[in-house]
């Protein structure tokens, strides 16, 4: 907003104070935007879409979808492998999709993001594992391990990639992004 308009709107506040308020407001908005962008970059999998085969679509039945999708990270400081579930449902708690499929409901990383931070460790995603089932019993829908070599993490960062995981009953479209993950801890 123009400084003259601010002075007209708030005649009891000095010009210097209005400039301080405007600077602070811009700084906080910029920091909030940067934090949102940072948090968005943390989850490597953007979406997983179920694409059933024509045979399943023609049955006109809802698709009960369950299984597990998880990412593995290598902690560069301790060399431990950290597993982060992105989709994990048992057959009793299956996600119901329409006959033509749809997106799976993913959940994000389970790291502390609202605590005061003192140090930072870096993680590289090394593997993404997809095991998804459709219907009753163990009807495997899609299964695949996407492995990321360390050199893949140094080039082509932050570009969205699309990988199709094919099975007998259809396919999963996995949209992911290759980024370094930082885990902040006190």
Coordinates of C-alpha atoms in Angstrom, one line a residue, residues 8-155:
X8 CA -4.3 9.3 5.5
X9 CA -5.8 6.1 6.9
X10 CA -3.9 6.4 10.2
X11 CA -3.4 10.1 10.9
X12 CA -2.3 9.5 14.6
X13 CA 0.7 7.4 13.6
X14 CA 4.0 8.9 12.6
X15 CA 5.6 8.2 9.2
X16 CA 8.6 6.5 10.8
X17 CA 6.3 4.1 12.7
X18 CA 4.3 3.3 9.6
X19 CA 7.5 2.5 7.7
X20 CA 8.6 0.2 10.5
X21 CA 5.2 -1.6 10.5
X22 CA 5.3 -2.0 6.7
X23 CA 8.8 -3.4 6.8
X24 CA 7.9 -5.8 9.6
X25 CA 4.7 -6.9 7.8
X26 CA 6.6 -7.5 4.5
X27 CA 9.3 -9.4 6.4
X28 CA 6.8 -11.7 8.1
X29 CA 4.9 -12.4 4.9
X30 CA 8.1 -13.2 3.1
X31 CA 9.2 -15.5 5.9
X32 CA 5.8 -17.3 6.0
X33 CA 6.0 -17.8 2.2
X34 CA 9.5 -19.2 2.4
X35 CA 8.5 -21.5 5.3
X36 CA 5.5 -22.8 3.3
X37 CA 7.7 -23.4 0.2
X38 CA 10.3 -25.2 2.4
X39 CA 7.6 -27.5 4.0
X40 CA 6.1 -28.3 0.6
X41 CA 9.5 -29.4 -0.6
X42 CA 9.9 -31.9 2.2
X43 CA 7.6 -34.6 1.0
X44 CA 9.0 -36.5 -2.0
X45 CA 5.7 -38.0 -3.2
X46 CA 3.3 -35.4 -4.5
X47 CA 0.5 -37.7 -5.5
X48 CA -0.4 -41.3 -6.2
X49 CA -3.3 -41.9 -8.6
X50 CA -5.0 -45.3 -9.0
X51 CA -5.7 -46.0 -12.7
X52 CA -7.7 -49.3 -12.8
X53 CA -7.9 -51.5 -15.8
X54 CA -10.9 -51.5 -18.1
X55 CA -11.9 -54.8 -16.6
X56 CA -12.2 -53.3 -13.1
X57 CA -14.0 -50.1 -14.5
X58 CA -16.6 -52.3 -16.3
X59 CA -17.5 -54.0 -13.0
X60 CA -18.9 -50.6 -11.7
X61 CA -17.9 -51.5 -8.1
X62 CA -16.0 -49.3 -5.6
X63 CA -12.3 -50.1 -5.2
X64 CA -11.2 -50.9 -1.7
X65 CA -7.6 -49.8 -1.7
X66 CA -5.0 -50.7 0.9
X67 CA -1.3 -51.4 1.3
X68 CA 1.8 -49.4 2.0
X69 CA 3.8 -46.7 0.3
X70 CA 6.9 -45.5 2.1
X71 CA 10.1 -43.6 1.4
X72 CA 13.5 -44.6 2.9
X73 CA 16.1 -41.9 3.7
X74 CA 19.7 -42.3 4.5
X75 CA 20.8 -40.1 7.4
X76 CA 24.1 -38.7 6.2
X77 CA 25.5 -38.1 9.7
X78 CA 24.7 -41.5 11.3
X79 CA 24.3 -43.6 8.1
X80 CA 21.1 -45.0 9.5
X81 CA 18.1 -45.7 7.3
X82 CA 14.9 -43.8 8.2
X83 CA 11.5 -45.0 6.9
X84 CA 8.7 -42.6 6.4
X85 CA 5.2 -43.9 5.7
X86 CA 3.2 -42.0 3.1
X87 CA 0.3 -44.4 2.7
X88 CA -0.4 -47.2 5.1
X89 CA -3.7 -48.9 5.4
X90 CA -4.8 -52.3 6.4
X91 CA -7.6 -54.2 4.6
X92 CA -9.9 -53.3 7.5
X93 CA -9.2 -49.6 7.0
X94 CA -9.1 -49.5 3.2
X95 CA -9.6 -46.3 1.3
X96 CA -12.7 -46.6 -0.9
X97 CA -12.3 -45.2 -4.4
X98 CA -14.8 -45.0 -7.3
X99 CA -14.8 -47.6 -10.1
X100 CA -12.6 -45.3 -12.2
X101 CA -10.0 -44.9 -9.5
X102 CA -8.7 -41.6 -8.1
X103 CA -6.0 -40.2 -5.9
X104 CA -4.9 -42.0 -2.7
X105 CA -4.9 -40.0 0.5
X106 CA -1.3 -39.6 1.5
X107 CA 0.1 -38.3 4.7
X108 CA 3.2 -36.2 5.0
X109 CA 6.5 -36.6 6.8
X110 CA 6.4 -37.4 10.5
X111 CA 9.1 -35.1 11.6
X112 CA 8.9 -32.3 14.2
X113 CA 8.3 -29.1 12.4
X114 CA 6.9 -26.8 15.1
X115 CA 9.7 -26.9 17.7
X116 CA 12.6 -24.6 18.3
X117 CA 15.5 -25.9 16.2
X118 CA 19.2 -25.9 17.1
X119 CA 20.8 -28.3 14.6
X120 CA 20.1 -29.7 11.2
X121 CA 20.7 -33.1 9.7
X122 CA 20.5 -33.9 6.0
X123 CA 18.8 -36.9 4.4
X124 CA 18.8 -38.2 0.9
X125 CA 15.9 -40.2 -0.3
X126 CA 17.3 -43.6 -1.4
X127 CA 14.2 -45.7 -2.1
X128 CA 10.5 -45.4 -2.6
X129 CA 8.5 -48.6 -2.1
X130 CA 5.0 -49.2 -3.4
X131 CA 2.8 -52.1 -2.3
X132 CA -0.9 -51.5 -3.1
X133 CA -3.7 -54.0 -3.1
X134 CA -7.3 -53.7 -4.5
X135 CA -10.4 -55.6 -3.3
X136 CA -10.7 -58.4 -0.9
X137 CA -7.9 -60.8 -0.2
X138 CA -4.4 -60.1 -1.4
X139 CA -5.2 -58.9 -5.0
X140 CA -1.9 -57.1 -5.7
X141 CA -2.6 -54.0 -7.6
X142 CA 0.9 -52.5 -8.0
X143 CA 4.3 -53.3 -6.5
X144 CA 7.6 -51.6 -7.3
X145 CA 10.7 -50.2 -5.7
X146 CA 12.0 -46.9 -7.1
X147 CA 15.7 -46.6 -6.2
X148 CA 17.5 -43.3 -6.4
X149 CA 21.2 -43.2 -6.9
X150 CA 23.2 -40.6 -5.1
X151 CA 24.2 -39.0 -8.4
X152 CA 20.4 -38.5 -9.2
X153 CA 20.2 -36.3 -6.1
X154 CA 22.8 -33.9 -7.3
X155 CA 21.4 -33.2 -10.7

